[in-house]
Amino acid sequence: GGAGGTGGVGDPCGGTDGPEMIELDGFCIDSTEVTNAHYARFYDYTMTEPDLEQPAACSWNDDFAPNATSVNEGDDFPVRGVDWCDAYAFCAWAGKRLCGNPDGGAATYDEPGNQAESQWFSACSANGTTIFPYGESYDAQMCNGGDYGGAEVGPVPVASIMTCEGGYPGIFDMSGNVWEWENACDGALGENDLCRIRGGSFSQSAAALACDADSSLPRNSTGKSVGFRCCE
C-alpha cells in the first residue's frame, strides 16, 4: 500500500498516485508512463520516510533520486534514469505494483511474448494479437522511436503523440518514448540481476519497439532512456 498524493482519485482501478489507470480483462495498467511530477511526490516522501520496505534483491538501494538526465524536463515528461528498485518502490507507494504476472508476482523472465505471463505484454499487444501497440507492422511515425519526426531525439510529454495508442484504447506510449521496467528478472540475488525493459525508447528503431522485444538491463541500471509504468 502507499501513502500517495493526488493522482488517480475516482479511478475505478484504485491506486493513490501516478497516472490514471485503464481497466483491462483481469488487471489495470497505467494509461501513461510515470511522469516527473508523479515521481517528485514519491521522492519527497522518501526524504521523510527513508526506510521504505523493499524486496531483498533491492537491499543495496538506499537512494531514490532519478539520474540527473531528466531534471531539465517538464512535469509531464516521463521520469527516467530510475533503477528497477526505484520503479518497484514507487508503484508500491502509489497503491499499485510494477507490472508483472496477471495472477500476481513476477512475470516469467524468459517469455517476453506470453500474454498469459505478462501484464505489460498483454496490454501492449492487445492480448497477443498485434506486434506493435498500433498494429501489425512498424510505422515510424506512430510513436516516438528513433525514426520519428525530425532530428531531435529525446522523450516527449506522455500521451502527446495521439497516434501512439494501444494495444487497448486509452493506453499511450507503449512503444518508444522511454523503456519501461517490468517485474521480470532472471534471479533475485541483487543489483546485477537482469530485469526486463519493455517497449523501446526514443532512440530505438523497429525491432526494439515491438511489444515482444527481448531486452533487459541490470536491476541497478539508471539509463537515461529508462522509465516505467505501474499495474494493479
CSV table of N, CA and C in Angstrom, one decimal, residues 55-161:
chain,number,residue,atom,x,y,z
A,55,PRO,N,12.0,-5.3,-1.7
A,55,PRO,CA,12.4,-6.7,-1.7
A,55,PRO,C,13.8,-6.9,-1.4
A,56,ALA,N,14.2,-8.1,-1.0
A,56,ALA,CA,15.5,-8.4,-0.6
A,56,ALA,C,16.6,-8.1,-1.7
A,57,ALA,N,16.2,-8.3,-2.9
A,57,ALA,CA,17.1,-8.1,-4.0
A,57,ALA,C,17.4,-6.6,-4.2
A,58,CYS,N,16.7,-5.7,-3.5
A,58,CYS,CA,16.9,-4.3,-3.5
A,58,CYS,C,17.6,-3.8,-2.2
A,59,SER,N,18.1,-4.6,-1.4
A,59,SER,CA,18.7,-4.2,-0.1
A,59,SER,C,19.8,-3.2,-0.3
A,60,TRP,N,20.5,-3.1,-1.5
A,60,TRP,CA,21.5,-2.2,-1.7
A,60,TRP,C,21.0,-0.8,-2.1
A,61,ASN,N,19.7,-0.7,-2.4
A,61,ASN,CA,19.2,0.6,-2.9
A,61,ASN,C,18.8,1.5,-1.8
A,62,ASP,N,19.6,2.5,-1.6
A,62,ASP,CA,19.3,3.5,-0.5
A,62,ASP,C,19.0,4.9,-1.0
A,63,ASP,N,18.8,5.1,-2.3
A,63,ASP,CA,18.6,6.4,-2.8
A,63,ASP,C,17.7,6.3,-4.0
A,64,PHE,N,16.6,7.1,-3.9
A,64,PHE,CA,15.5,7.0,-4.9
A,64,PHE,C,15.6,8.2,-5.9
A,65,ALA,N,16.7,9.0,-5.9
A,65,ALA,CA,16.8,10.1,-6.8
A,65,ALA,C,17.0,9.6,-8.2
A,66,PRO,N,16.2,10.2,-9.2
A,66,PRO,CA,16.5,9.8,-10.6
A,66,PRO,C,17.8,10.3,-11.0
A,67,ASN,N,18.4,9.6,-12.0
A,67,ASN,CA,19.7,10.0,-12.6
A,67,ASN,C,19.4,11.4,-13.2
A,68,ALA,N,20.3,12.3,-13.1
A,68,ALA,CA,20.1,13.8,-13.4
A,68,ALA,C,19.8,14.1,-14.8
A,69,THR,N,19.7,13.1,-15.7
A,69,THR,CA,19.4,13.3,-17.1
A,69,THR,C,18.1,14.0,-17.3
A,70,SER,N,17.1,13.9,-16.4
A,70,SER,CA,15.8,14.4,-16.7
A,70,SER,C,15.4,15.7,-15.9
A,71,VAL,N,16.4,16.2,-15.2
A,71,VAL,CA,16.0,17.4,-14.3
A,71,VAL,C,15.6,18.6,-15.1
A,72,ASN,N,16.0,18.7,-16.3
A,72,ASN,CA,15.6,19.9,-17.1
A,72,ASN,C,14.3,19.8,-17.9
A,73,GLU,N,13.6,18.7,-17.7
A,73,GLU,CA,12.4,18.4,-18.5
A,73,GLU,C,11.2,18.7,-17.6
A,74,GLY,N,10.1,19.0,-18.3
A,74,GLY,CA,8.8,19.4,-17.6
A,74,GLY,C,8.2,18.3,-16.8
A,75,ASP,N,7.2,18.7,-16.0
A,75,ASP,CA,6.4,17.8,-15.2
A,75,ASP,C,5.8,16.7,-15.9
A,76,ASP,N,5.4,16.9,-17.2
A,76,ASP,CA,4.6,15.9,-17.9
A,76,ASP,C,5.5,15.0,-18.8
A,77,PHE,N,6.8,15.2,-18.7
A,77,PHE,CA,7.7,14.2,-19.4
A,77,PHE,C,7.8,13.0,-18.5
A,78,PRO,N,8.1,11.8,-19.1
A,78,PRO,CA,8.3,10.6,-18.3
A,78,PRO,C,9.6,10.7,-17.5
A,79,VAL,N,9.5,10.3,-16.2
A,79,VAL,CA,10.7,10.2,-15.4
A,79,VAL,C,11.6,9.2,-16.0
A,80,ARG,N,12.9,9.4,-15.9
A,80,ARG,CA,13.9,8.5,-16.5
A,80,ARG,C,15.1,8.5,-15.7
A,81,GLY,N,15.9,7.5,-15.9
A,81,GLY,CA,17.1,7.4,-15.1
A,81,GLY,C,16.8,6.8,-13.7
A,82,VAL,N,15.8,6.0,-13.6
A,82,VAL,CA,15.5,5.3,-12.3
A,82,VAL,C,15.8,3.8,-12.5
A,83,ASP,N,16.3,3.2,-11.4
A,83,ASP,CA,16.6,1.8,-11.5
A,83,ASP,C,15.3,1.0,-11.2
A,84,TRP,N,15.4,-0.4,-11.3
A,84,TRP,CA,14.3,-1.3,-11.1
A,84,TRP,C,13.7,-1.1,-9.7
A,85,CYS,N,14.6,-1.0,-8.7
A,85,CYS,CA,14.1,-0.9,-7.4
A,85,CYS,C,13.3,0.4,-7.1
A,86,ASP,N,13.8,1.5,-7.7
A,86,ASP,CA,13.0,2.8,-7.6
A,86,ASP,C,11.6,2.6,-8.2
A,87,ALA,N,11.6,2.0,-9.4
A,87,ALA,CA,10.3,1.8,-10.0
A,87,ALA,C,9.4,0.9,-9.2
A,88,TYR,N,9.9,-0.2,-8.6
A,88,TYR,CA,9.1,-1.1,-7.8
A,88,TYR,C,8.6,-0.4,-6.5
A,89,ALA,N,9.5,0.4,-5.9
A,89,ALA,CA,9.1,1.2,-4.7
A,89,ALA,C,8.0,2.2,-5.0
A,90,PHE,N,8.1,2.9,-6.1
A,90,PHE,CA,7.1,3.9,-6.5
A,90,PHE,C,5.8,3.3,-6.6
A,91,CYS,N,5.7,2.2,-7.4
A,91,CYS,CA,4.4,1.5,-7.6
A,91,CYS,C,3.8,1.1,-6.3
A,92,ALA,N,4.6,0.5,-5.4
A,92,ALA,CA,4.0,0.1,-4.1
A,92,ALA,C,3.5,1.3,-3.3
A,93,TRP,N,4.3,2.4,-3.3
A,93,TRP,CA,3.9,3.6,-2.6
A,93,TRP,C,2.5,4.2,-3.2
A,94,ALA,N,2.4,4.0,-4.5
A,94,ALA,CA,1.2,4.6,-5.2
A,94,ALA,C,0.0,3.6,-5.1
A,95,GLY,N,0.1,2.5,-4.3
A,95,GLY,CA,-1.0,1.6,-4.2
A,95,GLY,C,-1.2,0.7,-5.4
A,96,LYS,N,-0.1,0.5,-6.1
A,96,LYS,CA,-0.1,-0.3,-7.3
A,96,LYS,C,1.0,-1.3,-7.2
A,97,ARG,N,1.4,-1.9,-8.4
A,97,ARG,CA,2.6,-2.7,-8.4
A,97,ARG,C,3.3,-2.6,-9.7
A,98,LEU,N,4.6,-2.9,-9.7
A,98,LEU,CA,5.3,-2.9,-11.0
A,98,LEU,C,4.8,-4.0,-11.8
A,99,CYS,N,4.4,-3.8,-13.1
A,99,CYS,CA,3.8,-4.8,-13.9
A,99,CYS,C,4.5,-6.1,-14.0
A,100,GLY,N,3.8,-7.2,-13.7
A,100,GLY,CA,4.3,-8.5,-13.7
A,100,GLY,C,3.4,-9.5,-14.3
A,101,ASN,N,3.1,-10.6,-13.5
A,101,ASN,CA,2.2,-11.6,-13.9
A,101,ASN,C,0.8,-11.2,-13.7
A,102,PRO,N,-0.2,-11.4,-14.6
A,102,PRO,CA,-1.6,-11.1,-14.3
A,102,PRO,C,-2.1,-11.7,-13.0
A,103,ASP,N,-1.6,-12.9,-12.7
A,103,ASP,CA,-2.1,-13.6,-11.5
A,103,ASP,C,-1.4,-13.1,-10.2
A,104,GLY,N,-0.5,-12.2,-10.3
A,104,GLY,CA,0.3,-11.7,-9.1
A,104,GLY,C,1.7,-12.1,-9.2
A,105,GLY,N,2.6,-11.3,-8.6
A,105,GLY,CA,4.0,-11.6,-8.6
A,105,GLY,C,4.7,-11.3,-9.9
A,106,ALA,N,5.8,-11.9,-10.1
A,106,ALA,CA,6.7,-11.5,-11.2
A,106,ALA,C,6.2,-12.3,-12.5
A,107,ALA,N,6.5,-11.6,-13.6
A,107,ALA,CA,6.3,-12.3,-14.9
A,107,ALA,C,7.5,-13.2,-15.2
A,108,THR,N,7.3,-14.2,-16.0
A,108,THR,CA,8.4,-15.1,-16.4
A,108,THR,C,9.4,-14.4,-17.2
A,109,TYR,N,10.7,-14.4,-16.8
A,109,TYR,CA,11.7,-13.6,-17.5
A,109,TYR,C,11.9,-14.1,-18.9
A,110,ASP,N,11.9,-15.4,-19.1
A,110,ASP,CA,12.3,-15.9,-20.5
A,110,ASP,C,11.1,-16.1,-21.4
A,111,GLU,N,10.0,-15.4,-21.1
A,111,GLU,CA,8.8,-15.5,-22.0
A,111,GLU,C,8.2,-14.1,-22.2
A,112,PRO,N,9.0,-13.2,-22.9
A,112,PRO,CA,8.6,-11.8,-23.0
A,112,PRO,C,7.3,-11.7,-23.9
A,113,GLY,N,7.1,-12.7,-24.7
A,113,GLY,CA,5.9,-12.6,-25.7
A,113,GLY,C,4.8,-13.5,-25.3
A,114,ASN,N,4.6,-13.7,-24.0
A,114,ASN,CA,3.5,-14.6,-23.5
A,114,ASN,C,2.5,-13.8,-22.7
A,115,GLN,N,1.3,-13.5,-23.3
A,115,GLN,CA,0.4,-12.6,-22.7
A,115,GLN,C,-0.2,-13.2,-21.4
A,116,ALA,N,-0.2,-14.5,-21.3
A,116,ALA,CA,-0.7,-15.1,-20.0
A,116,ALA,C,0.2,-14.9,-18.9
A,117,GLU,N,1.5,-14.6,-19.2
A,117,GLU,CA,2.5,-14.4,-18.1
A,117,GLU,C,2.9,-13.0,-17.8
A,118,SER,N,2.4,-12.0,-18.7
A,118,SER,CA,2.9,-10.6,-18.6
A,118,SER,C,1.8,-9.6,-18.8
A,119,GLN,N,1.5,-8.9,-17.7
A,119,GLN,CA,0.5,-7.8,-17.9
A,119,GLN,C,1.0,-6.8,-18.9
A,120,TRP,N,2.3,-6.4,-18.9
A,120,TRP,CA,2.8,-5.4,-19.8
A,120,TRP,C,2.6,-5.9,-21.3
A,121,PHE,N,3.0,-7.1,-21.6
A,121,PHE,CA,2.9,-7.6,-23.0
A,121,PHE,C,1.4,-7.7,-23.4
A,122,SER,N,0.6,-8.2,-22.5
A,122,SER,CA,-0.8,-8.3,-22.8
A,122,SER,C,-1.5,-7.0,-23.2
A,123,ALA,N,-1.1,-5.9,-22.4
A,123,ALA,CA,-1.7,-4.6,-22.7
A,123,ALA,C,-1.1,-4.0,-24.0
A,124,CYS,N,0.2,-4.2,-24.2
A,124,CYS,CA,0.8,-3.6,-25.4
A,124,CYS,C,0.3,-4.3,-26.7
A,125,SER,N,0.1,-5.6,-26.6
A,125,SER,CA,-0.2,-6.4,-27.8
A,125,SER,C,-1.7,-6.7,-28.0
A,126,ALA,N,-2.5,-6.1,-27.2
A,126,ALA,CA,-4.0,-6.4,-27.2
A,126,ALA,C,-4.1,-7.9,-27.1
A,127,ASN,N,-3.6,-8.4,-26.0
A,127,ASN,CA,-3.6,-9.8,-25.6
A,127,ASN,C,-3.0,-10.8,-26.6
A,128,GLY,N,-1.9,-10.3,-27.1
A,128,GLY,CA,-1.1,-11.2,-28.0
A,128,GLY,C,-1.6,-11.2,-29.5
A,129,THR,N,-2.4,-10.2,-29.9
A,129,THR,CA,-2.9,-10.1,-31.2
A,129,THR,C,-2.2,-9.2,-32.2
A,130,THR,N,-1.4,-8.3,-31.6
A,130,THR,CA,-0.6,-7.3,-32.5
A,130,THR,C,0.8,-7.3,-32.2
A,131,ILE,N,1.7,-6.9,-33.1
A,131,ILE,CA,3.1,-6.9,-32.9
A,131,ILE,C,3.5,-5.6,-32.3
A,132,PHE,N,2.9,-4.5,-32.7
A,132,PHE,CA,3.1,-3.1,-32.1
A,132,PHE,C,1.8,-2.7,-31.5
A,133,PRO,N,1.8,-1.7,-30.6
A,133,PRO,CA,0.6,-1.4,-29.9
A,133,PRO,C,-0.5,-0.8,-30.9
A,134,TYR,N,0.0,-0.3,-32.0
A,134,TYR,CA,-0.9,0.3,-33.0
A,134,TYR,C,-1.3,-0.6,-34.1
A,135,GLY,N,-0.7,-1.8,-34.2
A,135,GLY,CA,-1.0,-2.7,-35.3
A,135,GLY,C,0.1,-3.7,-35.6
A,136,GLU,N,0.0,-4.3,-36.8
A,136,GLU,CA,0.8,-5.5,-37.2
A,136,GLU,C,2.2,-5.1,-37.7
A,137,SER,N,2.3,-3.9,-38.3
A,137,SER,CA,3.5,-3.6,-39.0
A,137,SER,C,4.1,-2.3,-38.5
A,138,TYR,N,5.4,-2.2,-38.5
A,138,TYR,CA,6.1,-1.0,-38.0
A,138,TYR,C,5.8,0.3,-38.8
A,139,ASP,N,5.5,1.3,-38.1
A,139,ASP,CA,5.2,2.6,-38.7
A,139,ASP,C,6.0,3.7,-37.9
A,140,ALA,N,7.1,4.2,-38.5
A,140,ALA,CA,8.0,5.1,-37.8
A,140,ALA,C,7.3,6.3,-37.2
A,141,GLN,N,6.2,6.7,-37.8
A,141,GLN,CA,5.5,8.0,-37.4
A,141,GLN,C,4.4,7.8,-36.4
A,142,MET,N,4.2,6.6,-35.9
A,142,MET,CA,3.1,6.4,-35.0
A,142,MET,C,3.5,6.7,-33.5
A,143,CYS,N,4.8,6.5,-33.2
A,143,CYS,CA,5.3,6.6,-31.8
A,143,CYS,C,6.7,7.2,-31.8
A,144,ASN,N,7.1,7.6,-30.6
A,144,ASN,CA,8.4,8.4,-30.5
A,144,ASN,C,9.6,7.4,-30.4
A,145,GLY,N,9.9,6.8,-31.5
A,145,GLY,CA,11.1,6.0,-31.6
A,145,GLY,C,12.2,6.8,-32.3
A,146,GLY,N,13.3,6.1,-32.6
A,146,GLY,CA,14.5,6.7,-33.2
A,146,GLY,C,14.2,7.3,-34.6
A,147,ASP,N,13.2,6.7,-35.3
A,147,ASP,CA,12.9,7.2,-36.7
A,147,ASP,C,11.8,8.2,-36.7
A,148,TYR,N,11.3,8.6,-35.6
A,148,TYR,CA,10.1,9.5,-35.6
A,148,TYR,C,10.5,11.0,-35.8
A,149,GLY,N,9.7,11.7,-36.6
A,149,GLY,CA,9.8,13.1,-36.7
A,149,GLY,C,11.1,13.6,-37.3
A,150,GLY,N,11.6,14.7,-36.7
A,150,GLY,CA,12.8,15.3,-37.2
A,150,GLY,C,14.1,14.7,-36.5
A,151,ALA,N,15.1,15.6,-36.5
A,151,ALA,CA,16.4,15.1,-36.0
A,151,ALA,C,16.5,15.1,-34.4
A,152,GLU,N,15.5,15.8,-33.8
A,152,GLU,CA,15.6,15.9,-32.3
A,152,GLU,C,15.2,14.6,-31.7
A,153,VAL,N,16.1,13.9,-31.0
A,153,VAL,CA,15.8,12.6,-30.4
A,153,VAL,C,15.8,12.7,-28.9
A,154,GLY,N,14.7,12.5,-28.3
A,154,GLY,CA,14.6,12.6,-26.9
A,154,GLY,C,13.1,12.3,-26.5
A,155,PRO,N,12.8,12.2,-25.2
A,155,PRO,CA,11.5,11.9,-24.8
A,155,PRO,C,10.5,13.1,-25.1
A,156,VAL,N,9.3,12.8,-25.2
A,156,VAL,CA,8.2,13.9,-25.3
A,156,VAL,C,7.3,13.7,-24.2
A,157,PRO,N,6.5,14.7,-23.9
A,157,PRO,CA,5.5,14.6,-22.8
A,157,PRO,C,4.6,13.4,-23.0
A,158,VAL,N,4.2,12.7,-22.0
A,158,VAL,CA,3.4,11.5,-22.1
A,158,VAL,C,2.1,11.8,-22.8
A,159,ALA,N,1.6,10.8,-23.6
A,159,ALA,CA,0.3,10.9,-24.3
A,159,ALA,C,0.2,12.2,-25.2
A,160,SER,N,1.4,12.7,-25.6
A,160,SER,CA,1.3,13.9,-26.5
A,160,SER,C,1.3,13.5,-28.0
A,161,ILE,N,1.6,12.2,-28.3
A,161,ILE,CA,1.5,11.7,-29.7
A,161,ILE,C,0.3,10.8,-29.7
